[in-house]
Amino acid sequence: MPIAPARLSDPTVRAFVNAVNAQDRDAFMALLADDATMSDDGSDRDLADWTDREIFSSHGHMEVQRESDGGRSLVANYRNDTWGEMRTAWRFTVSDDGRISHFETGQA
């Protein structure tokens, strides 16, 4: 049974999921620290290129199945126009100012 984004525990992660699902690039970018980084399947990626390709230009969407670590770790069914749907794991590092300094994703 999916977890509705409004019920996610961590407010920053909740806003991240909402921004992805709404395809709201401005809201998404506002959640990231200026020097934010990310990795996909264990490899560091260029954040701007990856988010454009995997989220915004391909209509990415997250359906969260499970959360842990106070809401900063998710398992989600992720789908986009490029890859279809896959089970993914997401882990977020949120700084004291409530912005994401790093996130990791990959197949779960």
C-alpha positions as YAML, in Angstrom:
chain: A
units: angstrom
residues:
- id: 1
  name: MET
  ca: [0.00, 0.00, 0.00]
- id: 2
  name: PRO
  ca: [1.61, 3.30, -1.06]
- id: 3
  name: ILE
  ca: [2.24, 6.08, 1.45]
- id: 4
  name: ALA
  ca: [0.56, 9.36, 0.44]
- id: 5
  name: PRO
  ca: [3.20, 12.09, 0.14]
- id: 6
  name: ALA
  ca: [1.34, 14.19, 2.72]
- id: 7
  name: ARG
  ca: [1.97, 11.42, 5.27]
- id: 8
  name: LEU
  ca: [5.75, 11.27, 4.83]
- id: 9
  name: SER
  ca: [7.57, 11.99, 8.10]
- id: 10
  name: ASP
  ca: [10.36, 14.33, 7.00]
- id: 11
  name: PRO
  ca: [9.06, 17.71, 5.73]
- id: 12
  name: THR
  ca: [11.98, 18.24, 3.31]
- id: 13
  name: VAL
  ca: [11.67, 14.75, 1.82]
- id: 14
  name: ARG
  ca: [7.88, 15.23, 1.62]
- id: 15
  name: ALA
  ca: [8.45, 18.47, -0.34]
- id: 16
  name: PHE
  ca: [10.97, 16.66, -2.61]
- id: 17
  name: VAL
  ca: [8.44, 13.94, -3.49]
- id: 18
  name: ASN
  ca: [5.72, 16.54, -4.06]
- id: 19
  name: ALA
  ca: [8.00, 18.60, -6.34]
- id: 20
  name: VAL
  ca: [9.00, 15.53, -8.38]
- id: 21
  name: ASN
  ca: [5.40, 14.37, -8.75]
- id: 22
  name: ALA
  ca: [4.17, 17.88, -9.67]
- id: 23
  name: GLN
  ca: [7.05, 18.32, -12.15]
- id: 24
  name: ASP
  ca: [7.79, 21.58, -10.31]
- id: 25
  name: ARG
  ca: [11.45, 22.26, -11.15]
- id: 26
  name: ASP
  ca: [11.55, 25.58, -9.20]
- id: 27
  name: ALA
  ca: [10.22, 23.98, -6.00]
- id: 28
  name: PHE
  ca: [12.62, 21.06, -6.49]
- id: 29
  name: MET
  ca: [15.67, 23.28, -6.94]
- id: 30
  name: ALA
  ca: [14.69, 25.41, -3.92]
- id: 31
  name: LEU
  ca: [14.98, 22.27, -1.75]
- id: 32
  name: LEU
  ca: [18.61, 21.68, -2.72]
- id: 33
  name: ALA
  ca: [21.61, 23.22, -1.01]
- id: 34
  name: ASP
  ca: [23.72, 25.36, -3.36]
- id: 35
  name: ASP
  ca: [26.45, 22.68, -3.38]
- id: 36
  name: ALA
  ca: [24.11, 19.67, -3.38]
- id: 37
  name: THR
  ca: [25.32, 16.39, -4.85]
- id: 38
  name: MET
  ca: [23.67, 13.12, -5.81]
- id: 39
  name: SER
  ca: [24.49, 9.58, -6.83]
- id: 40
  name: ASP
  ca: [22.64, 6.94, -8.83]
- id: 41
  name: ASP
  ca: [23.39, 3.24, -8.31]
- id: 42
  name: GLY
  ca: [26.53, 4.17, -6.37]
- id: 43
  name: SER
  ca: [28.01, 6.52, -9.00]
- id: 44
  name: ASP
  ca: [28.22, 10.29, -8.52]
- id: 45
  name: ARG
  ca: [26.20, 12.10, -11.19]
- id: 46
  name: ASP
  ca: [25.91, 15.66, -12.41]
- id: 47
  name: LEU
  ca: [22.88, 16.82, -10.46]
- id: 48
  name: ALA
  ca: [21.47, 19.25, -13.05]
- id: 49
  name: ASP
  ca: [21.91, 16.83, -15.95]
- id: 50
  name: TRP
  ca: [20.53, 13.84, -14.03]
- id: 51
  name: THR
  ca: [17.46, 15.63, -12.68]
- id: 52
  name: ASP
  ca: [16.62, 17.05, -16.09]
- id: 53
  name: ARG
  ca: [17.01, 13.66, -17.81]
- id: 54
  name: GLU
  ca: [15.57, 11.34, -15.15]
- id: 55
  name: ILE
  ca: [12.87, 13.56, -13.60]
- id: 56
  name: PHE
  ca: [11.76, 16.58, -15.58]
- id: 57
  name: SER
  ca: [12.16, 15.83, -19.29]
- id: 58
  name: SER
  ca: [10.98, 12.23, -18.76]
- id: 59
  name: HIS
  ca: [8.03, 12.98, -16.41]
- id: 60
  name: GLY
  ca: [9.40, 11.17, -13.33]
- id: 61
  name: HIS
  ca: [6.97, 10.12, -10.61]
- id: 62
  name: MET
  ca: [7.53, 8.57, -7.17]
- id: 63
  name: GLU
  ca: [5.05, 6.28, -5.40]
- id: 64
  name: VAL
  ca: [6.51, 5.75, -1.93]
- id: 65
  name: GLN
  ca: [6.06, 2.24, -0.54]
- id: 66
  name: ARG
  ca: [8.09, 2.47, 2.67]
- id: 67
  name: GLU
  ca: [10.05, 4.98, 4.73]
- id: 68
  name: SER
  ca: [12.67, 4.60, 7.46]
- id: 69
  name: ASP
  ca: [15.40, 6.64, 9.17]
- id: 70
  name: GLY
  ca: [12.91, 9.31, 10.27]
- id: 71
  name: GLY
  ca: [11.60, 9.62, 6.72]
- id: 72
  name: ARG
  ca: [15.00, 10.20, 5.14]
- id: 73
  name: SER
  ca: [15.17, 6.77, 3.51]
- id: 74
  name: LEU
  ca: [12.47, 5.69, 1.07]
- id: 75
  name: VAL
  ca: [11.61, 2.72, -1.07]
- id: 76
  name: ALA
  ca: [9.49, 3.87, -3.98]
- id: 77
  name: ASN
  ca: [8.12, 2.66, -7.26]
- id: 78
  name: TYR
  ca: [9.65, 5.21, -9.61]
- id: 79
  name: ARG
  ca: [8.55, 5.65, -13.18]
- id: 80
  name: ASN
  ca: [9.51, 7.87, -16.06]
- id: 81
  name: ASP
  ca: [9.06, 7.90, -19.83]
- id: 82
  name: THR
  ca: [12.60, 6.59, -20.41]
- id: 83
  name: TRP
  ca: [12.81, 3.53, -18.16]
- id: 84
  name: GLY
  ca: [9.20, 2.70, -17.26]
- id: 85
  name: GLU
  ca: [8.64, 1.66, -13.65]
- id: 86
  name: MET
  ca: [11.21, 0.26, -11.24]
- id: 87
  name: ARG
  ca: [11.55, -0.27, -7.51]
- id: 88
  name: THR
  ca: [14.04, 2.27, -6.18]
- id: 89
  name: ALA
  ca: [15.69, 3.21, -2.91]
- id: 90
  name: TRP
  ca: [16.29, 6.85, -1.97]
- id: 91
  name: ARG
  ca: [18.41, 8.23, 0.88]
- id: 92
  name: PHE
  ca: [18.55, 11.93, 1.77]
- id: 93
  name: THR
  ca: [21.03, 14.01, 3.73]
- id: 94
  name: VAL
  ca: [19.26, 17.14, 4.98]
- id: 95
  name: SER
  ca: [21.30, 20.02, 6.41]
- id: 96
  name: ASP
  ca: [20.38, 22.02, 9.49]
- id: 97
  name: ASP
  ca: [18.74, 24.66, 7.26]
- id: 98
  name: GLY
  ca: [16.28, 22.05, 5.95]
- id: 99
  name: ARG
  ca: [17.79, 21.79, 2.47]
- id: 100
  name: ILE
  ca: [19.04, 18.60, 0.83]
- id: 101
  name: SER
  ca: [22.83, 18.48, 0.62]
- id: 102
  name: HIS
  ca: [22.97, 15.00, -0.93]
- id: 103
  name: PHE
  ca: [20.64, 12.30, -2.15]
- id: 104
  name: GLU
  ca: [21.28, 8.82, -3.39]
- id: 105
  name: THR
  ca: [19.02, 6.68, -5.49]
- id: 106
  name: GLY
  ca: [19.27, 3.30, -7.14]
- id: 107
  name: GLN
  ca: [17.46, 0.07, -7.74]
- id: 108
  name: ALA
  ca: [16.02, -1.45, -4.59]
...
